[in-house]
Amino acid sequence: MDVSQFVANAQAVKDSLVHLQPIQDRIIARLSRLLEQDAASIAAQASSPEAWVLNHQLGSMASLLNALTTQLEQGEPGLAGAVDALTPTTEAAAAAGPQHTEALAPAVAGPSYRLIHKSGNAPIHQTPARIRLSRDELSEVFGHLQPWELTRHRRPLGTPLFHQSAANYTNLVIDCENDTARRMWETMPLAVAHRWGKRAANVREIKHRYPEDCDCWCRGTWVAVVEGHAFGRAAIADKKRQERKGGEGAAAAAAGRDDDRSQSADEGTLEVLSFEEFRLFFLYSIRIPHPPPSSEPLPAPSAPVHLPALTTVVGLSVEFAPLRIGRSWCTPNLTSLAIDRGFVSTEAVKPWISGCESLEEIDLGGIEEDGEGEELVEVLRVLSPSNSLSSLRSLKPVKVWQARAHHIDRLRDTLVGRGVNRTLCHMGMDILPGDDMRNDDGTRIRIEKVADLAGAVMHPDALASPQSFLDTDYQCSIAAELVSWGCTHRRPLVRAIVGHLAAHLGQVVYSGGEETAQEGTAAAATCAAGASGITDGTFPEADTLELESSALATPEKQERAADIAACMRKLTTVLARTSPAEPDAIVPFLRALQSHYARTKTDRTLTLDLRSIPSATLTTAGARNGLELGRHAAHLPAIEKVTFHITGDVTDADFDAFYGNVMAVVASSTKLRGHKETSVTFFGHTTVGRKVACRFRAQHSLTGLCSNQFDVECDRFVLQVKRRG
């Protein structure tokens, strides 16, 4: 007999039995856990698919264990007798000498272990690496699954645990970004969405993420979920009332009186309704069916929809705001409302405002406005007088950029009459028109009325910072004469408003008008003495000065325009509309400006844009002299770019003189300090431009502009000369 094979067989049987022991322990632990459940729980799960699988596995294992046990019982007596018979022989072989030990040593597989110490302590009880979760704990776990994920586990969970898991939802997102979520919401019937809202009885926020340019996607689903939640809460409140009515004594009577005073004693849980537009990375990155699914809501319920915990509504767009029309939603505790997308009608906004007594923030940037504030007044008048807006702290925007005095007075009376009495901390008033703030009576009256409105509704601390009630995000120009008037006004708030506008706008317009202050004030005497409220710090952000055609009509106005330009720290561009009578008045202005720069040791490079140059001024001899800026280069600021905009047609008889004057003006401009580019435009008079282009191509070598210093381009719209390098 092969001794090595004998030992190997014995070791293999031993190892198999040792390996079988932990498997046996694990199976026993699992079966013990199953048998620890009460009979009712086992019976409730007996019909589930998992129970059928377990029953099949137990039957197979029982048959296998029965056969194995029988075979081991039959073989164990023979094995015991054989081992007992071999024990003396083995001991003799061990005592015979080391030669046999060396022969048997290679047959031992793996290291040898032996007990070297006993602590005397009882063995540590180690439970299996798992715990049994209670129903509440399981509902918390499954409550993190999305509705379509939770639905897959409905049968194994059972109906009670399924509903308990759905009731643990705190945030629901009707999302179009995720493909699985989008398809689920698109195919979900509105009645099913209503049931999901009813199940989510503890939800705190419902968010709707709709695709870009498709606001109506699943908006009916959103309404169904919200109303379902409200009715779910109402059902819970009804159940509690029934339980209280079943009681006896004073407590039941008091509960009955509470029920009589309110249809719903429930405090609610839904606090936030939010809407977010999902911007596509590229067009058609997601596919939306046409027409959009579930775009229309279910018919309005007959019972009121109570949302007592709702405090915040943000992101309402033109498609969602009208959905409350005809639906009896009660949101008495709403504090923050933002309807900031699209052009929402006032009729769609009124239901969101009506009945609210605790509003703190209102953003109606999405409503249709005409710049007079009438729409805002119409919306706010839905609220009852007295103190319905006493909690209001932020109101925006207030668009009064073309409002007259009575419009602003009506808005002030509406706010004050509803409790807004010097309590606002922020009010985004838009008083900037679409083009420019002109120096006229209408603009001045509007500014004074805006000061009245701000003084009546803004908190005194907020009045110290005009940015708290003025919106200057829109870019437009402001008249220098208006700034001079406002900065010398007798009312501090008017001075603050005009100063704030001047400090944030980027373009100043000077037309040479009167810079008057109110009579009888110290400012009036100051203006009469030739000074004004414009200083070096008046226009910290303005980089463009526009001079109207009348701004340079007299030497005094030319000097005044230079004074204003010198006060603009960031001045880079001068736009001048030339007068037919004084086409060369730009030169005295630039000379005066350079004198200011020389006195203050300021080195600045400008861009000069001369507009509305009549072509007739360039058809006579000598007319070009005032526009040949290079002749005065030593006395002018550095000008890197010059543009001449020529208007009007030119007859064939005058064209030769016109072309010669234009070329002389262009050539002269290249001698300016810092020159980089000169352009002459003929926009609107392509016939003149075409003639100039044809003549230039034929005689370009005579102009002196075709050297290595310049790149020249000429077509029917523009003649452009750029300095190389």
Short mmCIF file of N, CA and C in Angstrom, two decimals, residues 82-226:
data_model
loop_
_atom_site.label_atom_id
_atom_site.label_comp_id
_atom_site.label_asym_id
_atom_site.label_seq_id
_atom_site.Cartn_x
_atom_site.Cartn_y
_atom_site.Cartn_z
N ALA A 82 -11.44 0.57 11.94
CA ALA A 82 -10.17 0.55 11.20
C ALA A 82 -9.15 1.45 11.85
N VAL A 83 -9.57 2.64 12.30
CA VAL A 83 -8.64 3.57 12.94
C VAL A 83 -8.12 2.99 14.25
N ASP A 84 -9.03 2.34 15.04
CA ASP A 84 -8.60 1.75 16.30
C ASP A 84 -7.60 0.64 16.06
N ALA A 85 -7.83 -0.14 14.99
CA ALA A 85 -6.92 -1.25 14.70
C ALA A 85 -5.55 -0.75 14.27
N LEU A 86 -5.49 0.39 13.62
CA LEU A 86 -4.22 0.91 13.11
C LEU A 86 -3.46 1.73 14.12
N THR A 87 -4.06 2.10 15.23
CA THR A 87 -3.40 3.00 16.19
C THR A 87 -2.11 2.42 16.74
N PRO A 88 -2.03 1.11 17.20
CA PRO A 88 -0.76 0.58 17.71
C PRO A 88 0.32 0.59 16.64
N THR A 89 -0.06 0.20 15.42
CA THR A 89 0.92 0.16 14.34
C THR A 89 1.50 1.53 14.09
N THR A 90 0.66 2.52 14.15
CA THR A 90 1.12 3.89 13.92
C THR A 90 2.07 4.34 15.01
N GLU A 91 1.74 3.96 16.29
CA GLU A 91 2.60 4.34 17.39
C GLU A 91 3.95 3.64 17.29
N ALA A 92 3.95 2.38 16.86
CA ALA A 92 5.21 1.66 16.69
C ALA A 92 6.05 2.28 15.61
N ALA A 93 5.38 2.67 14.56
CA ALA A 93 6.13 3.31 13.47
C ALA A 93 6.73 4.61 13.92
N ALA A 94 6.03 5.34 14.78
CA ALA A 94 6.55 6.61 15.27
C ALA A 94 7.75 6.38 16.16
N ALA A 95 7.76 5.25 16.93
CA ALA A 95 8.88 4.97 17.83
C ALA A 95 10.06 4.33 17.13
N ALA A 96 9.89 3.90 15.92
CA ALA A 96 10.93 3.17 15.20
C ALA A 96 12.11 4.04 14.84
N GLY A 97 11.95 5.29 14.61
CA GLY A 97 13.10 6.13 14.26
C GLY A 97 12.72 7.23 13.32
N PRO A 98 13.66 8.13 13.11
CA PRO A 98 13.38 9.31 12.29
C PRO A 98 13.27 9.03 10.82
N GLN A 99 13.77 7.86 10.33
CA GLN A 99 13.72 7.64 8.90
C GLN A 99 12.30 7.59 8.38
N HIS A 100 11.37 7.00 9.15
CA HIS A 100 9.97 6.96 8.72
C HIS A 100 9.33 8.33 8.77
N THR A 101 9.73 9.13 9.77
CA THR A 101 9.17 10.49 9.88
C THR A 101 9.54 11.32 8.68
N GLU A 102 10.76 11.16 8.22
CA GLU A 102 11.18 11.93 7.05
C GLU A 102 10.40 11.51 5.82
N ALA A 103 10.04 10.25 5.73
CA ALA A 103 9.29 9.79 4.56
C ALA A 103 7.87 10.29 4.57
N LEU A 104 7.31 10.46 5.79
CA LEU A 104 5.92 10.90 5.87
C LEU A 104 5.77 12.41 5.87
N ALA A 105 6.84 13.13 6.17
CA ALA A 105 6.73 14.59 6.32
C ALA A 105 6.19 15.29 5.09
N PRO A 106 6.62 14.95 3.87
CA PRO A 106 6.09 15.70 2.71
C PRO A 106 4.60 15.52 2.50
N ALA A 107 4.00 14.50 3.09
CA ALA A 107 2.58 14.25 2.85
C ALA A 107 1.69 15.19 3.64
N VAL A 108 2.23 15.92 4.64
CA VAL A 108 1.42 16.82 5.46
C VAL A 108 1.23 18.13 4.71
N ALA A 109 -0.01 18.51 4.41
CA ALA A 109 -0.31 19.73 3.64
C ALA A 109 -0.65 20.87 4.59
N GLY A 110 0.02 22.05 4.43
CA GLY A 110 -0.28 23.24 5.20
C GLY A 110 0.39 23.23 6.56
N PRO A 111 0.35 24.35 7.25
CA PRO A 111 1.01 24.44 8.57
C PRO A 111 0.26 23.66 9.63
N SER A 112 0.94 23.36 10.70
CA SER A 112 0.37 22.62 11.81
C SER A 112 0.04 23.58 12.94
N TYR A 113 -1.14 23.44 13.54
CA TYR A 113 -1.58 24.31 14.62
C TYR A 113 -1.79 23.49 15.88
N ARG A 114 -1.51 24.11 17.03
CA ARG A 114 -1.74 23.44 18.30
C ARG A 114 -2.11 24.47 19.35
N LEU A 115 -2.88 24.06 20.32
CA LEU A 115 -3.32 24.94 21.41
C LEU A 115 -2.17 25.12 22.39
N ILE A 116 -1.80 26.40 22.63
CA ILE A 116 -0.67 26.66 23.52
C ILE A 116 -1.11 27.36 24.80
N HIS A 117 -2.36 27.90 24.85
CA HIS A 117 -2.77 28.62 26.05
C HIS A 117 -4.28 28.66 26.14
N LYS A 118 -4.81 28.55 27.35
CA LYS A 118 -6.23 28.71 27.62
C LYS A 118 -6.40 29.84 28.62
N SER A 119 -7.27 30.81 28.26
CA SER A 119 -7.45 31.96 29.14
C SER A 119 -8.33 31.66 30.34
N GLY A 120 -9.17 30.66 30.21
CA GLY A 120 -10.10 30.38 31.28
C GLY A 120 -11.39 31.17 31.18
N ASN A 121 -11.48 32.14 30.22
CA ASN A 121 -12.69 32.94 30.03
C ASN A 121 -13.66 32.21 29.12
N ALA A 122 -14.93 32.54 29.30
CA ALA A 122 -15.94 31.95 28.43
C ALA A 122 -15.78 32.48 27.00
N PRO A 123 -16.08 31.70 25.99
CA PRO A 123 -15.96 32.17 24.59
C PRO A 123 -16.82 33.40 24.34
N ILE A 124 -16.30 34.30 23.50
CA ILE A 124 -17.04 35.51 23.14
C ILE A 124 -18.19 35.14 22.23
N HIS A 125 -19.37 35.69 22.55
CA HIS A 125 -20.55 35.41 21.72
C HIS A 125 -20.57 36.39 20.55
N GLN A 126 -20.33 35.93 19.37
CA GLN A 126 -20.32 36.75 18.17
C GLN A 126 -21.59 36.49 17.37
N THR A 127 -22.41 37.53 17.27
CA THR A 127 -23.63 37.41 16.48
C THR A 127 -23.29 37.46 15.00
N PRO A 128 -24.15 36.98 14.13
CA PRO A 128 -23.89 37.06 12.68
C PRO A 128 -23.71 38.51 12.23
N ALA A 129 -22.99 38.71 11.13
CA ALA A 129 -22.66 40.06 10.63
C ALA A 129 -23.87 40.68 9.94
N ARG A 130 -24.96 40.79 10.65
CA ARG A 130 -26.17 41.39 10.11
C ARG A 130 -27.11 41.65 11.28
N ILE A 131 -28.03 42.59 11.08
CA ILE A 131 -29.03 42.87 12.10
C ILE A 131 -30.40 42.84 11.45
N ARG A 132 -31.36 42.60 12.26
CA ARG A 132 -32.74 42.60 11.77
C ARG A 132 -33.30 44.02 11.91
N LEU A 133 -33.77 44.61 10.79
CA LEU A 133 -34.32 45.97 10.78
C LEU A 133 -35.81 45.93 11.10
N SER A 134 -36.23 46.92 11.84
CA SER A 134 -37.65 47.04 12.13
C SER A 134 -38.39 47.57 10.91
N ARG A 135 -39.70 47.58 10.97
CA ARG A 135 -40.50 48.08 9.85
C ARG A 135 -40.22 49.58 9.62
N ASP A 136 -40.09 50.33 10.70
CA ASP A 136 -39.81 51.76 10.53
C ASP A 136 -38.46 51.98 9.88
N GLU A 137 -37.47 51.18 10.29
CA GLU A 137 -36.14 51.32 9.69
C GLU A 137 -36.16 50.93 8.22
N LEU A 138 -36.87 49.88 7.90
CA LEU A 138 -36.98 49.48 6.49
C LEU A 138 -37.67 50.55 5.66
N SER A 139 -38.69 51.17 6.22
CA SER A 139 -39.40 52.22 5.48
C SER A 139 -38.49 53.42 5.24
N GLU A 140 -37.60 53.70 6.20
CA GLU A 140 -36.65 54.80 6.00
C GLU A 140 -35.69 54.47 4.86
N VAL A 141 -35.24 53.23 4.80
CA VAL A 141 -34.32 52.81 3.73
C VAL A 141 -35.00 52.88 2.37
N PHE A 142 -36.15 52.26 2.25
CA PHE A 142 -36.83 52.23 0.96
C PHE A 142 -37.44 53.59 0.61
N GLY A 143 -37.58 54.47 1.60
CA GLY A 143 -38.08 55.81 1.31
C GLY A 143 -37.12 56.68 0.53
N HIS A 144 -35.89 56.20 0.33
CA HIS A 144 -34.92 56.93 -0.49
C HIS A 144 -34.99 56.53 -1.96
N LEU A 145 -35.80 55.56 -2.29
CA LEU A 145 -35.93 55.14 -3.68
C LEU A 145 -36.88 56.05 -4.43
N GLN A 146 -36.60 56.23 -5.72
CA GLN A 146 -37.51 56.99 -6.57
C GLN A 146 -38.82 56.21 -6.73
N PRO A 147 -39.90 56.89 -7.10
CA PRO A 147 -41.19 56.18 -7.19
C PRO A 147 -41.15 54.95 -8.08
N TRP A 148 -40.47 55.07 -9.25
CA TRP A 148 -40.46 53.91 -10.14
C TRP A 148 -39.60 52.78 -9.56
N GLU A 149 -38.58 53.13 -8.75
CA GLU A 149 -37.77 52.10 -8.11
C GLU A 149 -38.53 51.43 -6.97
N LEU A 150 -39.25 52.22 -6.22
CA LEU A 150 -40.03 51.66 -5.11
C LEU A 150 -41.14 50.76 -5.62
N THR A 151 -41.71 51.11 -6.78
CA THR A 151 -42.80 50.30 -7.34
C THR A 151 -42.34 48.88 -7.65
N ARG A 152 -41.09 48.72 -8.07
CA ARG A 152 -40.57 47.39 -8.40
C ARG A 152 -40.56 46.45 -7.19
N HIS A 153 -40.46 47.03 -6.00
CA HIS A 153 -40.37 46.21 -4.78
C HIS A 153 -41.70 46.13 -4.04
N ARG A 154 -42.77 46.52 -4.70
CA ARG A 154 -44.04 46.58 -3.97
C ARG A 154 -44.49 45.21 -3.48
N ARG A 155 -44.40 44.18 -4.33
CA ARG A 155 -44.88 42.85 -3.93
C ARG A 155 -44.05 42.26 -2.79
N PRO A 156 -42.70 42.24 -2.88
CA PRO A 156 -41.96 41.67 -1.73
C PRO A 156 -42.08 42.50 -0.46
N LEU A 157 -42.25 43.82 -0.59
CA LEU A 157 -42.39 44.65 0.60
C LEU A 157 -43.74 44.47 1.27
N GLY A 158 -44.74 44.26 0.46
CA GLY A 158 -46.09 44.22 1.00
C GLY A 158 -46.71 45.61 1.01
N THR A 159 -48.02 45.67 0.96
CA THR A 159 -48.71 46.96 0.85
C THR A 159 -48.45 47.89 2.04
N PRO A 160 -48.50 47.42 3.28
CA PRO A 160 -48.28 48.36 4.40
C PRO A 160 -46.89 48.99 4.37
N LEU A 161 -45.85 48.18 4.16
CA LEU A 161 -44.49 48.73 4.13
C LEU A 161 -44.27 49.61 2.91
N PHE A 162 -44.90 49.27 1.79
CA PHE A 162 -44.79 50.09 0.58
C PHE A 162 -45.35 51.49 0.83
N HIS A 163 -46.54 51.58 1.40
CA HIS A 163 -47.14 52.89 1.67
C HIS A 163 -46.37 53.65 2.75
N GLN A 164 -45.85 52.92 3.72
CA GLN A 164 -45.07 53.59 4.76
C GLN A 164 -43.78 54.16 4.18
N SER A 165 -43.16 53.44 3.23
CA SER A 165 -41.95 53.95 2.58
C SER A 165 -42.24 55.19 1.76
N ALA A 166 -43.34 55.18 1.01
CA ALA A 166 -43.70 56.37 0.22
C ALA A 166 -44.02 57.56 1.11
N ALA A 167 -44.58 57.30 2.28
CA ALA A 167 -44.91 58.39 3.19
C ALA A 167 -43.67 59.06 3.76
N ASN A 168 -42.51 58.42 3.63
CA ASN A 168 -41.27 59.00 4.15
C ASN A 168 -40.59 59.91 3.14
N TYR A 169 -41.17 60.09 1.97
CA TYR A 169 -40.59 61.02 1.00
C TYR A 169 -40.57 62.43 1.59
N THR A 170 -39.43 63.10 1.48
CA THR A 170 -39.34 64.51 1.88
C THR A 170 -39.10 65.43 0.69
N ASN A 171 -38.54 64.90 -0.40
CA ASN A 171 -38.29 65.68 -1.61
C ASN A 171 -38.72 64.87 -2.82
N LEU A 172 -39.56 65.47 -3.65
CA LEU A 172 -39.96 64.84 -4.90
C LEU A 172 -39.53 65.74 -6.05
N VAL A 173 -38.86 65.15 -7.05
CA VAL A 173 -38.37 65.91 -8.20
C VAL A 173 -38.98 65.32 -9.45
N ILE A 174 -39.79 66.11 -10.14
CA ILE A 174 -40.31 65.72 -11.45
C ILE A 174 -39.25 66.16 -12.46
N ASP A 175 -38.37 65.23 -12.82
CA ASP A 175 -37.11 65.56 -13.47
C ASP A 175 -37.12 65.10 -14.92
N CYS A 176 -36.66 66.00 -15.80
CA CYS A 176 -36.57 65.64 -17.22
C CYS A 176 -35.16 65.26 -17.62
N GLU A 177 -34.18 65.46 -16.76
CA GLU A 177 -32.78 65.22 -17.14
C GLU A 177 -32.46 63.74 -17.20
N ASN A 178 -32.82 63.00 -16.17
CA ASN A 178 -32.56 61.57 -16.13
C ASN A 178 -33.51 60.85 -17.08
N ASP A 179 -32.96 60.00 -17.94
CA ASP A 179 -33.78 59.34 -18.96
C ASP A 179 -34.85 58.46 -18.33
N THR A 180 -34.47 57.68 -17.32
CA THR A 180 -35.45 56.79 -16.69
C THR A 180 -36.55 57.59 -16.00
N ALA A 181 -36.16 58.63 -15.28
CA ALA A 181 -37.15 59.46 -14.59
C ALA A 181 -38.06 60.16 -15.59
N ARG A 182 -37.48 60.66 -16.67
CA ARG A 182 -38.29 61.39 -17.65
C ARG A 182 -39.35 60.48 -18.27
N ARG A 183 -38.95 59.28 -18.66
CA ARG A 183 -39.93 58.36 -19.27
C ARG A 183 -41.01 57.96 -18.27
N MET A 184 -40.61 57.78 -17.00
CA MET A 184 -41.60 57.40 -15.99
C MET A 184 -42.64 58.50 -15.80
N TRP A 185 -42.18 59.76 -15.68
CA TRP A 185 -43.12 60.85 -15.49
C TRP A 185 -43.97 61.09 -16.73
N GLU A 186 -43.38 60.90 -17.91
CA GLU A 186 -44.13 61.14 -19.14
C GLU A 186 -45.25 60.12 -19.32
N THR A 187 -45.01 58.89 -18.90
CA THR A 187 -46.02 57.84 -19.10
C THR A 187 -46.96 57.69 -17.90
N MET A 188 -46.69 58.38 -16.83
CA MET A 188 -47.53 58.24 -15.63
C MET A 188 -48.87 58.95 -15.84
N PRO A 189 -49.98 58.25 -15.73
CA PRO A 189 -51.29 58.92 -15.80
C PRO A 189 -51.45 59.92 -14.66
N LEU A 190 -52.23 60.95 -14.90
CA LEU A 190 -52.41 61.99 -13.88
C LEU A 190 -53.07 61.43 -12.62
N ALA A 191 -53.94 60.46 -12.79
CA ALA A 191 -54.57 59.85 -11.61
C ALA A 191 -53.53 59.14 -10.74
N VAL A 192 -52.57 58.49 -11.40
CA VAL A 192 -51.50 57.82 -10.65
C VAL A 192 -50.62 58.86 -9.95
N ALA A 193 -50.32 59.96 -10.65
CA ALA A 193 -49.53 61.03 -10.03
C ALA A 193 -50.26 61.59 -8.80
N HIS A 194 -51.57 61.69 -8.90
CA HIS A 194 -52.36 62.16 -7.76
C HIS A 194 -52.22 61.19 -6.58
N ARG A 195 -52.22 59.88 -6.87
CA ARG A 195 -52.07 58.90 -5.79
C ARG A 195 -50.68 58.97 -5.16
N TRP A 196 -49.65 59.20 -6.00
CA TRP A 196 -48.30 59.33 -5.44
C TRP A 196 -48.21 60.56 -4.54
N GLY A 197 -48.85 61.65 -4.94
CA GLY A 197 -48.87 62.81 -4.06
C GLY A 197 -49.58 62.52 -2.75
N LYS A 198 -50.63 61.73 -2.83
CA LYS A 198 -51.36 61.36 -1.61
C LYS A 198 -50.52 60.47 -0.71
N ARG A 199 -49.73 59.58 -1.32
CA ARG A 199 -48.86 58.72 -0.52
C ARG A 199 -47.75 59.53 0.16
N ALA A 200 -47.23 60.53 -0.56
CA ALA A 200 -46.12 61.34 -0.02
C ALA A 200 -46.68 62.36 0.97
N ALA A 201 -47.18 61.88 2.06
CA ALA A 201 -47.88 62.75 3.01
C ALA A 201 -46.95 63.62 3.82
N ASN A 202 -45.64 63.34 3.78
CA ASN A 202 -44.69 64.11 4.58
C ASN A 202 -43.68 64.86 3.71
N VAL A 203 -43.98 65.02 2.44
CA VAL A 203 -43.04 65.68 1.54
C VAL A 203 -42.90 67.16 1.93
N ARG A 204 -41.66 67.67 1.82
CA ARG A 204 -41.39 69.07 2.18
C ARG A 204 -41.12 69.94 0.96
N GLU A 205 -40.62 69.36 -0.10
CA GLU A 205 -40.34 70.14 -1.31
C GLU A 205 -40.71 69.34 -2.53
N ILE A 206 -41.38 69.99 -3.47
CA ILE A 206 -41.68 69.41 -4.77
C ILE A 206 -41.04 70.31 -5.82
N LYS A 207 -40.14 69.73 -6.59
CA LYS A 207 -39.42 70.49 -7.62
C LYS A 207 -39.79 69.96 -8.99
N HIS A 208 -39.94 70.89 -9.92
CA HIS A 208 -40.24 70.53 -11.31
C HIS A 208 -39.10 71.02 -12.18
N ARG A 209 -38.37 70.09 -12.80
CA ARG A 209 -37.27 70.44 -13.71
C ARG A 209 -37.73 70.13 -15.13
N TYR A 210 -38.07 71.18 -15.86
CA TYR A 210 -38.63 71.02 -17.20
C TYR A 210 -37.57 71.36 -18.24
N PRO A 211 -37.70 70.79 -19.44
CA PRO A 211 -36.69 71.04 -20.47
C PRO A 211 -36.76 72.47 -21.00
N GLU A 212 -35.65 72.93 -21.48
CA GLU A 212 -35.55 74.28 -22.03
C GLU A 212 -36.55 74.46 -23.18
N ASP A 213 -37.24 75.59 -23.15
CA ASP A 213 -38.21 75.96 -24.19
C ASP A 213 -39.39 75.00 -24.25
N CYS A 214 -39.66 74.29 -23.16
CA CYS A 214 -40.83 73.41 -23.11
C CYS A 214 -41.39 73.43 -21.69
N ASP A 215 -41.86 74.61 -21.28
CA ASP A 215 -42.33 74.79 -19.90
C ASP A 215 -43.51 73.90 -19.55
N CYS A 216 -44.32 73.56 -20.55
CA CYS A 216 -45.55 72.83 -20.25
C CYS A 216 -45.33 71.33 -20.11
N TRP A 217 -44.08 70.86 -20.17
CA TRP A 217 -43.80 69.44 -20.00
C TRP A 217 -44.24 68.98 -18.60
N CYS A 218 -45.17 68.05 -18.56
CA CYS A 218 -45.64 67.41 -17.32
C CYS A 218 -46.11 68.42 -16.27
N ARG A 219 -46.63 69.56 -16.70
CA ARG A 219 -47.11 70.51 -15.70
C ARG A 219 -48.39 70.00 -15.05
N GLY A 220 -49.19 69.20 -15.78
CA GLY A 220 -50.36 68.58 -15.16
C GLY A 220 -49.96 67.58 -14.09
N THR A 221 -48.83 66.90 -14.30
CA THR A 221 -48.33 65.96 -13.30
C THR A 221 -47.99 66.69 -12.01
N TRP A 222 -47.35 67.85 -12.16
CA TRP A 222 -46.98 68.64 -10.98
C TRP A 222 -48.23 69.04 -10.18
N VAL A 223 -49.26 69.50 -10.86
CA VAL A 223 -50.49 69.89 -10.17
C VAL A 223 -51.12 68.69 -9.48
N ALA A 224 -51.12 67.54 -10.15
CA ALA A 224 -51.73 66.34 -9.56
C ALA A 224 -50.99 65.91 -8.30
N VAL A 225 -49.66 65.98 -8.32
CA VAL A 225 -48.88 65.59 -7.14
C VAL A 225 -49.17 66.53 -5.97
N VAL A 226 -49.21 67.84 -6.26
CA VAL A 226 -49.45 68.81 -5.19
C VAL A 226 -50.84 68.62 -4.59
#
